Short mmCIF file of C-alpha atoms and ligand atoms in Angstrom, two decimals:
data_model
loop_
_atom_site.label_atom_id
_atom_site.label_comp_id
_atom_site.label_asym_id
_atom_site.label_seq_id
_atom_site.Cartn_x
_atom_site.Cartn_y
_atom_site.Cartn_z
CA MET A 1 87.96 82.68 31.09
CA GLU A 2 84.28 83.48 31.44
CA THR A 3 83.34 86.53 33.51
CA ARG A 4 79.83 87.34 34.65
CA GLU A 5 79.03 90.55 36.46
CA HIS A 6 75.31 90.35 36.98
CA ILE A 7 72.56 88.49 38.72
CA TYR A 8 69.30 87.65 36.90
CA VAL A 9 66.33 89.39 38.51
CA GLY A 10 62.99 90.51 37.12
CA GLY A 11 63.95 89.51 33.59
CA GLU A 12 67.09 91.71 33.65
CA PHE A 13 70.78 91.12 34.21
CA ILE A 14 71.50 93.61 37.00
CA PRO A 15 74.63 94.20 39.11
CA SER A 16 74.93 92.39 42.41
CA THR A 17 74.61 94.60 45.48
CA GLY A 18 77.87 93.12 46.78
CA ASN A 19 81.39 93.03 45.41
CA GLY A 20 82.34 89.47 46.31
CA THR A 21 83.39 87.05 43.56
CA ILE A 22 83.03 83.30 43.19
CA GLU A 23 85.85 81.61 41.28
CA VAL A 24 84.85 78.55 39.31
CA ILE A 25 87.77 76.12 39.27
CA SER A 26 88.16 73.31 36.74
CA PRO A 27 88.34 70.01 38.65
CA HIS A 28 90.55 68.67 35.84
CA THR A 29 93.14 71.47 35.47
CA GLU A 30 92.69 73.10 38.90
CA GLU A 31 92.67 76.45 37.08
CA VAL A 32 90.14 79.24 37.43
CA ILE A 33 87.81 79.07 34.42
CA ALA A 34 85.21 81.68 35.39
CA ARG A 35 84.29 84.39 37.85
CA VAL A 36 80.75 85.29 38.86
CA PRO A 37 79.31 87.59 41.53
CA ASP A 38 78.87 86.07 44.97
CA GLY A 39 75.21 86.83 45.64
CA THR A 40 74.17 88.61 48.83
CA ASN A 41 71.14 88.70 51.08
CA ALA A 42 70.17 91.99 49.44
CA ASP A 43 70.35 90.28 46.02
CA ILE A 44 67.99 87.61 47.32
CA ASP A 45 65.65 90.32 48.63
CA LYS A 46 65.51 91.82 45.13
CA ALA A 47 64.97 88.42 43.52
CA VAL A 48 62.15 87.54 45.91
CA ALA A 49 60.53 90.95 45.35
CA ALA A 50 60.62 90.37 41.58
CA ALA A 51 59.21 86.85 41.90
CA ARG A 52 56.53 88.12 44.30
CA GLU A 53 55.53 90.89 41.88
CA ALA A 54 55.36 88.41 38.98
CA PHE A 55 53.21 86.07 41.04
CA ASP A 56 50.96 88.59 42.82
CA ASN A 57 50.42 91.04 39.94
CA GLY A 58 51.87 89.46 36.81
CA PRO A 59 50.14 87.45 34.10
CA TRP A 60 51.94 84.19 34.86
CA PRO A 61 49.55 82.50 37.33
CA GLN A 62 46.59 83.61 35.18
CA LEU A 63 47.84 81.89 32.01
CA THR A 64 46.31 78.53 31.23
CA PRO A 65 48.39 75.44 32.02
CA ALA A 66 48.66 74.86 28.25
CA GLU A 67 50.11 78.35 27.77
CA ARG A 68 52.66 77.82 30.53
CA ALA A 69 53.47 74.38 29.09
CA GLY A 70 54.36 76.11 25.82
CA TYR A 71 57.27 77.85 27.56
CA LEU A 72 58.50 74.53 28.96
CA THR A 73 58.39 72.98 25.50
CA ARG A 74 60.36 75.88 24.02
CA LEU A 75 62.94 75.70 26.79
CA ALA A 76 63.32 71.94 26.25
CA GLU A 77 63.74 72.47 22.49
CA LEU A 78 66.38 75.12 23.05
CA ILE A 79 68.35 72.96 25.50
CA THR A 80 68.16 69.90 23.25
CA GLY A 81 69.29 71.91 20.23
CA GLU A 82 72.38 73.10 22.14
CA MET A 83 72.98 69.87 24.03
CA ASP A 84 76.75 69.62 23.50
CA ASP A 85 77.28 73.22 24.50
CA TRP A 86 75.39 72.76 27.77
CA ALA A 87 77.18 69.45 28.37
CA ARG A 88 80.59 71.10 27.89
CA THR A 89 79.65 73.80 30.38
CA ILE A 90 78.61 71.31 33.05
CA SER A 91 81.59 69.01 32.47
CA SER A 92 83.93 72.00 32.69
CA GLU A 93 82.52 73.37 35.93
CA MET A 94 82.07 70.12 37.89
CA GLY A 95 83.94 67.32 36.10
CA SER A 96 81.11 65.09 34.92
CA PRO A 97 82.22 62.88 31.98
CA PHE A 98 81.03 64.48 28.75
CA SER A 99 78.94 61.47 27.70
CA PHE A 100 77.13 61.53 31.04
CA SER A 101 76.69 65.29 30.79
CA GLN A 102 75.05 64.90 27.40
CA MET A 103 72.46 62.32 28.46
CA GLY A 104 72.28 62.46 32.25
CA GLN A 105 72.70 66.17 32.79
CA VAL A 106 71.27 67.84 29.69
CA TYR A 107 69.05 65.55 27.63
CA ALA A 108 67.40 64.18 30.79
CA SER A 109 66.65 67.76 31.84
CA ALA A 110 64.90 68.46 28.53
CA MET A 111 62.94 65.22 28.96
CA VAL A 112 61.69 66.35 32.36
CA LEU A 113 60.58 69.71 30.95
CA ASN A 114 58.79 67.91 28.11
CA TYR A 115 57.18 65.51 30.57
CA TYR A 116 55.68 68.40 32.56
CA ALA A 117 54.60 70.19 29.38
CA GLY A 118 52.77 67.00 28.37
CA LEU A 119 51.18 66.62 31.78
CA ALA A 120 49.31 69.91 31.22
CA GLU A 121 47.06 68.02 28.80
CA THR A 122 45.84 65.38 31.26
CA TYR A 123 46.21 66.83 34.74
CA HIS A 124 43.00 67.99 36.44
CA PHE A 125 43.77 71.48 37.68
CA GLU A 126 40.02 71.64 38.38
CA GLU A 127 37.54 68.83 38.88
CA LEU A 128 33.94 68.59 40.06
CA ARG A 129 33.22 66.00 42.73
CA THR A 130 29.70 64.75 43.30
CA GLY A 131 30.38 64.83 47.04
CA ILE A 132 28.43 63.58 50.05
CA MET A 133 26.83 66.89 51.06
CA GLY A 134 26.66 68.21 47.50
CA PRO A 135 28.95 69.06 44.57
CA ALA A 136 32.42 70.43 45.26
CA LEU A 137 34.70 72.14 42.79
CA VAL A 138 38.24 71.08 43.65
CA ARG A 139 40.92 73.42 42.34
CA ARG A 140 44.69 73.05 42.37
CA GLU A 141 46.21 76.50 42.62
CA PRO A 142 49.89 77.47 42.54
CA VAL A 143 51.50 77.48 45.98
CA GLY A 144 53.08 80.89 45.29
CA VAL A 145 56.72 81.92 45.09
CA ALA A 146 59.06 78.94 45.25
CA ALA A 147 62.71 78.89 46.26
CA ALA A 148 64.75 76.28 44.37
CA ILE A 149 68.06 75.41 46.03
CA VAL A 150 70.22 72.95 44.14
CA PRO A 151 73.55 71.12 44.52
CA TRP A 152 76.51 70.98 42.14
CA ASN A 153 76.39 67.32 41.10
CA VAL A 154 73.49 67.46 38.63
CA PRO A 155 72.89 71.20 38.62
CA LEU A 156 70.58 71.57 35.61
CA PHE A 157 68.66 68.34 36.25
CA THR A 158 67.94 69.13 39.91
CA THR A 159 66.89 72.61 38.79
CA VAL A 160 64.36 71.40 36.22
CA LEU A 161 62.96 68.87 38.73
CA LYS A 162 61.69 72.01 40.49
CA LEU A 163 61.32 74.44 37.61
CA GLY A 164 59.23 72.14 35.39
CA PRO A 165 56.44 71.50 37.90
CA ALA A 166 56.67 74.95 39.53
CA LEU A 167 56.22 76.78 36.23
CA LEU A 168 53.47 74.46 35.04
CA ALA A 169 51.66 75.01 38.35
CA GLY A 170 51.83 78.81 37.89
CA CYS A 171 54.43 79.51 40.58
CA THR A 172 57.28 81.95 40.16
CA VAL A 173 60.77 80.92 41.24
CA VAL A 174 63.98 82.15 42.85
CA LEU A 175 66.79 79.76 42.00
CA LYS A 176 69.94 79.56 44.10
CA PRO A 177 72.53 77.40 42.35
CA SER A 178 75.64 76.10 44.11
CA PRO A 179 78.77 78.25 44.01
CA GLU A 180 80.60 75.35 42.31
CA THR A 181 78.24 75.30 39.31
CA PRO A 182 76.98 78.74 38.36
CA LEU A 183 77.70 78.58 34.64
CA ASP A 184 74.81 76.39 33.53
CA ALA A 185 72.53 78.64 35.60
CA TYR A 186 73.67 81.67 33.59
CA LYS A 187 72.90 79.72 30.42
CA LEU A 188 69.46 79.01 31.84
CA ALA A 189 68.90 82.73 32.45
CA GLU A 190 69.86 83.44 28.83
CA ALA A 191 67.59 80.66 27.64
CA CYS A 192 64.68 82.22 29.54
CA GLU A 193 65.41 85.49 27.74
CA THR A 194 65.44 83.69 24.39
CA ILE A 195 62.10 81.98 24.93
CA GLY A 196 60.55 85.20 26.25
CA LEU A 197 59.62 83.92 29.69
CA PRO A 198 57.70 86.77 31.37
CA LYS A 199 59.79 88.98 33.64
CA GLY A 200 60.27 87.81 37.20
CA VAL A 201 58.98 84.28 36.62
CA LEU A 202 62.51 82.90 37.12
CA ASN A 203 65.16 84.81 39.08
CA ILE A 204 68.68 83.49 39.68
CA VAL A 205 71.21 84.44 42.35
CA VAL A 206 74.35 82.31 42.73
CA ALA A 207 75.48 82.25 46.35
CA GLY A 208 76.69 80.13 49.24
CA ARG A 209 74.81 78.45 52.06
CA ASP A 210 74.33 81.48 54.35
CA VAL A 211 72.59 83.37 51.60
CA GLY A 212 70.67 80.17 50.86
CA ALA A 213 69.50 80.16 54.46
CA HIS A 214 68.34 83.77 54.05
CA LEU A 215 66.30 82.70 51.01
CA VAL A 216 64.69 79.80 52.92
CA SER A 217 63.55 82.02 55.78
CA HIS A 218 62.54 84.96 53.59
CA PRO A 219 58.89 85.83 54.34
CA GLY A 220 58.20 86.29 50.61
CA ILE A 221 58.86 82.60 49.91
CA ASP A 222 55.91 80.20 50.11
CA LYS A 223 57.61 76.93 49.23
CA VAL A 224 61.15 75.54 49.29
CA GLY A 225 62.32 72.85 46.88
CA PHE A 226 65.73 71.65 48.04
CA THR A 227 68.18 69.05 46.77
CA GLY A 228 71.36 68.50 48.69
CA SER A 229 72.87 66.89 51.75
CA THR A 230 70.81 65.41 54.57
CA ALA A 231 72.59 67.74 57.03
CA ALA A 232 71.50 70.87 55.14
CA GLY A 233 68.04 69.37 54.56
CA LYS A 234 67.45 69.13 58.31
CA LEU A 235 68.37 72.80 58.80
CA ILE A 236 66.13 73.82 55.92
CA ALA A 237 63.21 71.73 57.20
CA ALA A 238 63.55 73.38 60.62
CA ALA A 239 63.69 76.89 59.15
CA ALA A 240 60.74 76.19 56.83
CA GLY A 241 58.81 74.59 59.69
CA ALA A 242 59.16 77.71 61.82
CA GLN A 243 57.14 79.57 59.16
CA LEU A 244 55.00 76.60 58.05
CA LYS A 245 56.40 76.85 54.55
CA ARG A 246 55.78 73.96 52.21
CA VAL A 247 58.98 72.04 51.63
CA THR A 248 60.28 69.25 49.43
CA LEU A 249 63.64 67.74 50.33
CA GLU A 250 65.68 65.44 48.09
CA LEU A 251 68.65 64.32 50.16
CA GLY A 252 71.38 61.71 50.34
CA GLY A 253 71.39 57.98 49.73
CA LYS A 254 73.26 54.72 50.33
CA SER A 255 71.37 52.49 47.95
CA ALA A 256 71.75 48.74 47.74
CA SER A 257 71.78 46.58 44.64
CA ILE A 258 70.87 42.99 45.49
CA PHE A 259 72.22 40.28 43.20
CA LEU A 260 69.95 37.31 43.92
CA PRO A 261 71.64 33.88 43.52
CA ASP A 262 70.19 33.46 40.00
CA ALA A 263 71.33 36.91 38.77
CA ASP A 264 72.82 37.21 35.30
CA LEU A 265 76.17 38.84 36.02
CA ALA A 266 76.59 40.01 32.43
CA LEU A 267 73.53 42.22 33.02
CA ALA A 268 73.87 42.99 36.72
CA VAL A 269 77.52 44.05 36.88
CA PRO A 270 77.44 46.90 34.32
CA GLN A 271 74.03 48.11 35.49
CA ALA A 272 74.87 48.20 39.20
CA LEU A 273 78.40 49.54 38.79
CA GLY A 274 77.30 51.91 36.01
CA SER A 275 75.03 53.47 38.63
CA GLY A 276 77.56 53.20 41.48
CA PHE A 277 80.20 55.08 39.52
CA MET A 278 77.73 57.35 37.70
CA ASN A 279 78.85 60.98 37.56
CA ASN A 280 82.17 59.96 39.19
CA GLY A 281 80.16 58.46 42.04
CA GLN A 282 78.60 61.83 42.81
CA ALA A 283 74.98 60.75 42.47
CA CYS A 284 72.38 60.58 45.22
CA VAL A 285 70.84 57.48 43.59
CA ALA A 286 74.17 55.65 43.15
CA GLN A 287 74.01 51.95 44.00
CA THR A 288 76.96 52.02 46.35
CA ARG A 289 76.34 48.76 48.23
CA ILE A 290 76.31 45.59 46.15
CA LEU A 291 74.85 42.64 48.03
CA VAL A 292 76.11 39.28 46.77
CA SER A 293 75.10 35.74 47.68
CA ARG A 294 77.95 33.99 49.52
CA ASP A 295 77.63 30.99 47.15
CA ARG A 296 78.63 33.16 44.19
CA TYR A 297 80.81 35.65 46.05
CA SER A 298 84.20 35.05 44.49
CA GLU A 299 82.86 34.71 40.93
CA THR A 300 80.90 37.96 41.38
CA VAL A 301 83.81 39.86 42.94
CA ASP A 302 85.95 38.84 39.96
CA ALA A 303 83.36 40.17 37.50
CA LEU A 304 82.89 43.40 39.48
CA SER A 305 86.66 43.88 39.74
CA GLU A 306 87.21 43.33 36.04
CA TRP A 307 84.55 45.91 35.14
CA THR A 308 85.85 48.47 37.65
CA ALA A 309 89.47 48.11 36.52
CA ALA A 310 88.45 48.66 32.88
CA GLN A 311 86.95 52.12 33.52
CA VAL A 312 88.62 54.90 31.53
CA VAL A 313 89.68 57.72 33.87
CA GLY A 314 90.56 61.13 32.47
CA ASP A 315 89.66 64.56 31.17
CA PRO A 316 85.90 65.00 31.56
CA LEU A 317 85.71 66.74 28.19
CA ASP A 318 87.14 63.69 26.39
CA PRO A 319 84.14 61.72 25.06
CA ALA A 320 85.97 58.45 25.86
CA THR A 321 86.22 59.25 29.58
CA GLN A 322 84.06 57.20 31.93
CA ILE A 323 85.32 58.56 35.26
CA GLY A 324 86.37 62.17 35.69
CA PRO A 325 87.62 64.14 38.69
CA LEU A 326 85.68 64.99 41.84
CA VAL A 327 84.16 68.43 42.08
CA ALA A 328 86.65 69.92 44.55
CA SER A 329 89.80 69.08 46.44
CA ARG A 330 87.79 68.96 49.70
CA GLN A 331 85.56 66.32 48.08
CA ARG A 332 88.64 64.25 47.18
CA ASP A 333 89.87 64.55 50.80
CA ARG A 334 86.48 63.34 52.00
CA VAL A 335 86.47 60.34 49.64
CA GLU A 336 90.06 59.39 50.51
CA GLY A 337 89.13 59.64 54.19
CA TYR A 338 86.29 57.15 53.68
CA ILE A 339 88.58 54.72 51.80
CA ALA A 340 91.03 54.80 54.75
CA ILE A 341 88.24 54.24 57.30
CA ALA A 342 86.84 51.35 55.22
CA GLN A 343 90.20 49.57 55.39
CA LYS A 344 90.58 50.26 59.10
CA GLU A 345 87.17 48.70 59.68
CA GLY A 346 88.02 45.49 57.81
CA GLY A 347 87.16 46.24 54.17
CA LYS A 348 89.64 45.10 51.52
CA ILE A 349 90.47 47.11 48.42
CA ALA A 350 89.91 44.87 45.37
CA VAL A 351 90.46 47.64 42.79
CA GLY A 352 91.70 51.24 43.03
CA GLY A 353 91.91 52.96 46.38
CA GLY A 354 94.35 55.72 45.39
CA ARG A 355 94.87 58.53 42.89
CA PRO A 356 95.26 57.51 39.24
CA ALA A 357 98.88 57.65 38.09
CA SER A 358 97.71 58.87 34.68
CA GLN A 359 96.59 62.26 36.05
CA SER A 360 99.23 64.71 37.24
CA LYS A 361 96.62 67.33 38.11
CA GLY A 362 92.97 67.39 39.02
CA TRP A 363 90.96 66.00 41.91
CA TYR A 364 90.88 62.38 40.80
CA VAL A 365 90.29 59.23 42.80
CA GLU A 366 90.56 55.83 41.11
CA PRO A 367 87.32 53.88 40.71
CA THR A 368 87.46 51.82 43.87
CA LEU A 369 85.86 48.52 44.83
CA VAL A 370 85.89 47.64 48.54
CA ILE A 371 85.02 44.02 49.30
CA ASP A 372 84.21 42.05 52.48
CA VAL A 373 82.42 45.10 53.86
CA ASP A 374 80.58 44.76 57.19
CA PRO A 375 76.96 46.02 56.90
CA ASN A 376 77.39 48.17 60.03
CA SER A 377 80.73 49.71 59.05
CA THR A 378 81.07 53.39 58.18
CA ILE A 379 81.55 52.77 54.45
CA ALA A 380 78.29 50.76 54.38
CA GLN A 381 76.36 53.38 56.32
CA GLU A 382 77.52 56.82 55.16
CA GLU A 383 77.23 58.51 51.80
CA VAL A 384 80.72 58.82 50.29
CA PHE A 385 79.81 60.77 47.12
CA GLY A 386 82.77 59.54 45.12
CA PRO A 387 83.74 56.54 42.94
CA VAL A 388 83.69 53.98 45.75
CA VAL A 389 81.44 50.91 45.70
CA SER A 390 81.23 48.38 48.54
CA VAL A 391 80.54 44.66 48.21
CA LEU A 392 78.73 42.84 51.03
CA ALA A 393 77.99 39.11 51.33
CA TYR A 394 74.65 37.59 52.39
CA ASP A 395 73.48 34.03 53.02
CA THR A 396 69.75 34.19 52.21
CA PRO A 397 67.56 36.63 50.23
CA GLU A 398 65.84 37.54 53.54
CA GLU A 399 69.21 38.55 54.93
CA ALA A 400 69.90 40.59 51.78
CA ILE A 401 66.67 42.53 52.35
CA ARG A 402 67.62 43.09 56.02
CA ILE A 403 71.03 44.44 54.96
CA ALA A 404 69.47 46.67 52.30
CA ASN A 405 67.14 48.09 54.97
CA ASN A 406 69.95 48.52 57.48
CA SER A 407 70.39 52.16 56.54
CA ASN A 408 69.23 55.60 57.63
CA PHE A 409 68.70 56.35 53.94
CA GLY A 410 66.07 55.05 51.51
CA LEU A 411 66.39 56.71 48.12
CA SER A 412 67.00 54.08 45.44
CA GLY A 413 67.79 50.41 45.00
CA SER A 414 67.78 47.53 42.57
CA VAL A 415 67.57 43.77 42.38
CA PHE A 416 68.88 41.40 39.72
CA THR A 417 67.30 37.98 39.21
CA ALA A 418 66.16 35.57 36.51
CA ASP A 419 62.74 35.56 38.22
CA VAL A 420 61.09 38.97 37.81
CA ALA A 421 58.28 38.02 40.24
CA ALA A 422 60.89 37.30 42.91
CA GLY A 423 62.45 40.67 42.08
CA ILE A 424 59.12 42.45 42.59
CA ASP A 425 58.75 40.65 45.91
CA VAL A 426 62.15 42.00 47.02
CA ALA A 427 61.25 45.48 45.72
CA ARG A 428 58.12 45.50 47.89
CA LYS A 429 60.17 44.75 51.00
CA VAL A 430 62.96 47.29 50.62
CA ARG A 431 62.18 50.60 52.38
CA THR A 432 63.17 52.99 49.64
CA GLY A 433 61.53 55.53 47.34
CA THR A 434 62.60 54.22 43.92
CA TYR A 435 63.54 50.72 42.87
CA THR A 436 64.41 48.86 39.68
CA VAL A 437 64.24 45.19 38.74
CA ASN A 438 67.06 44.03 36.45
CA ALA A 439 68.37 47.50 35.59
CA PHE A 440 69.15 50.84 37.04
CA ALA A 441 66.56 53.42 35.98
CA LEU A 442 64.80 56.60 37.01
CA GLU A 443 61.30 56.92 35.56
CA PHE A 444 60.25 60.53 35.02
CA ALA A 445 56.50 59.81 35.00
CA ALA A 446 56.71 58.14 38.43
CA PRO A 447 57.42 59.77 41.81
CA PHE A 448 61.04 60.18 42.86
CA GLY A 449 62.13 60.78 46.44
CA GLY A 450 63.28 59.31 49.65
CA PHE A 451 62.12 57.25 52.59
CA LYS A 452 63.74 57.94 55.97
CA GLN A 453 66.62 60.46 55.89
CA SER A 454 66.68 60.57 52.08
CA GLY A 455 64.02 63.22 52.02
CA VAL A 456 60.50 64.52 52.40
CA GLY A 457 58.00 64.71 49.55
CA ARG A 458 58.42 63.70 45.93
CA GLU A 459 59.63 65.15 42.64
CA LEU A 460 58.77 63.86 39.15
CA GLY A 461 55.45 62.38 38.08
CA PRO A 462 52.14 64.08 38.91
CA GLU A 463 53.29 63.94 42.56
CA GLY A 464 56.09 66.35 41.69
CA LEU A 465 53.53 68.80 40.28
CA ALA A 466 51.26 68.42 43.32
CA ALA A 467 54.17 69.64 45.46
CA TYR A 468 53.77 73.09 43.83
CA LEU A 469 49.98 73.23 44.18
CA GLU A 470 47.54 74.02 46.97
CA SER A 471 44.16 72.27 46.92
CA LYS A 472 41.05 74.39 47.34
CA SER A 473 37.52 73.04 47.58
CA ILE A 474 34.49 75.17 46.70
CA SER A 475 31.17 73.67 47.80
CA LEU A 476 28.37 74.41 45.34
CA PRO A 477 24.58 74.32 45.32
CA ALA A 478 23.03 70.98 44.38
CA GLY A 479 22.81 70.42 40.65
CA THR A 480 25.54 72.90 39.71
CA GLU A 481 27.62 72.06 36.66
CA VAL A 482 30.81 73.92 35.77
CA PRO A 483 31.43 74.09 32.02
CA GLY A 484 34.72 72.57 30.89
CA VAL A 485 35.42 70.95 34.24
CA PRO A 486 35.33 67.13 34.37
CA THR A 487 33.19 65.40 36.97
CA VAL A 488 35.04 62.65 38.83
P1 NAD B 501 74.78 70.80 50.24
O1 NAD B 501 73.64 70.38 51.10
O2 NAD B 501 76.03 71.22 50.89
O3 NAD B 501 74.34 72.01 49.29
C1 NAD B 501 73.25 71.94 48.40
C2 NAD B 501 72.74 73.35 48.13
O4 NAD B 501 72.17 73.88 49.31
C3 NAD B 501 73.81 74.35 47.72
O5 NAD B 501 73.24 75.26 46.82
C4 NAD B 501 74.14 75.03 49.03
O6 NAD B 501 74.69 76.33 48.86
C5 NAD B 501 72.79 75.09 49.70
N1 NAD B 501 72.77 75.08 51.15
C6 NAD B 501 73.56 74.39 52.00
N2 NAD B 501 73.17 74.59 53.28
C7 NAD B 501 72.09 75.41 53.22
C8 NAD B 501 71.22 75.97 54.21
N3 NAD B 501 71.39 75.71 55.50
N4 NAD B 501 70.20 76.75 53.80
C9 NAD B 501 70.00 77.00 52.49
N5 NAD B 501 70.80 76.52 51.51
C10 NAD B 501 71.83 75.72 51.87
O7 NAD B 501 75.00 69.58 49.24
P2 NAD B 501 76.10 69.41 48.10
O8 NAD B 501 77.38 68.99 48.70
O9 NAD B 501 76.11 70.64 47.23
O10 NAD B 501 75.43 68.23 47.24
C11 NAD B 501 75.64 66.89 47.53
C12 NAD B 501 74.46 66.30 48.28
O11 NAD B 501 73.27 66.44 47.52
C13 NAD B 501 74.62 64.81 48.51
O12 NAD B 501 74.29 64.47 49.84
C14 NAD B 501 73.62 64.18 47.56
O13 NAD B 501 73.16 62.92 47.90
C15 NAD B 501 72.55 65.21 47.52
N6 NAD B 501 71.74 65.05 46.31
C16 NAD B 501 70.48 64.53 46.42
C17 NAD B 501 69.69 64.33 45.29
C18 NAD B 501 68.30 63.76 45.38
O14 NAD B 501 67.52 63.98 44.48
N7 NAD B 501 67.92 63.06 46.44
C19 NAD B 501 70.19 64.69 44.04
C20 NAD B 501 71.47 65.21 43.95
C21 NAD B 501 72.23 65.40 45.10
#
């Protein structure tokens, strides 16, 4: 049993102002594995004050980008060196299979930090433009104090998607992790101590949504970076809008994987389903609708069924496990509810659909394949956030694109085909923020984010850094040169 009694504010572990406790419950054993303080509004006030002080009066924004990048590199090194330890923590608190925790939760997080450290070398924080009226020095300055609010499904990764660019930009940060996954956030606080991050640059208060709402509307916050549900994203956008705060929202998805008639099933099936069931299906980018040509429908359903039925379900800490439990019993209820609705609306269960007999405890749902799904049905329209993948038939590639676009979401997607040019053509027509031809991938040097109700703004790539910067233009007398600043 791990017990934490402090919040992390101003570079110190200090007591919470409240006496509430959050219990962290293992999704596998259903037992309490840790207790941490339930952060309060007053804790947030302290954290914002510390971040404000570090931004307004501290050295952090005055360091060079290269100096700030050095901290990111050290943090990435530390996380990589302790990868299994971090992976065990995340698997224990939220049930992610250990092998996914290693690569998808931890190593990927270090890669993002390293990417932003590297970007310091090429990004133009200042540039001189020749201009029309005369030369202009264009500066990119930190937006200020950023609030980072993250969900439980990829807690460290969604944190570094904000922390990497925010710190490189020169912002200071208040992080509010989810109550389900506080333990990796405490490790992050300790890691910041180890690398000697200046006091107040990162402050962490674990709390629920009401305290999150207090953070969003706090006058000391200049920018909100949020990852979570579309419902919460709308509330946060409204609250941020009332104060004209900058906001980036990474929200839900219902992404489609199109198998064109010439798709190689040996490639397409593991890639699409690997993404659909990734992290026990609790992934915003999961390919949860598989669109199959009617000519190859039964052959493809057989291949998809065989792959799904072969998944190893079990203890998330067992390295052999491919599908672990859902994060909470309420999440299992939600997923089971969607499976029931899918059947009521005409979907047929090809594989799974219930609780695995092998698990006497834990919030497990079998990997489930629903076939013959109507594109307008609930299971094809709403984000389930569990190990449930739907199969839909189409007659022509044009119809497949129409079905893919028949969604309020637009986060990810993929197409499988022997003709890469045809795949690119499909990619251009699907209204979504990230897309892959003949694989499932997320490229860290390219922008990541959603069309439609999947979000506002972008993380990753230089675009993710720009989200933590304000542009300033300084018009200069004709003929002025600024040493060390490139002319573009
Ligand atoms: P959630 O929206 O309930 O909570 C996310 C975080 O926001 C938590 O820390 C929560 O305490 C906080 N929160 C909730 N309401 C708030 C409010 N009104 N003001 C301030 N903070 C608030 O989401 P969840 O159930 O924890 O996570 C699952 C959702 O996250 C899914 O919809 C998933 O698609 C989405 N997600 C999106 C991405 C992406 O990059 N697009 C990545 C991962 C998860």
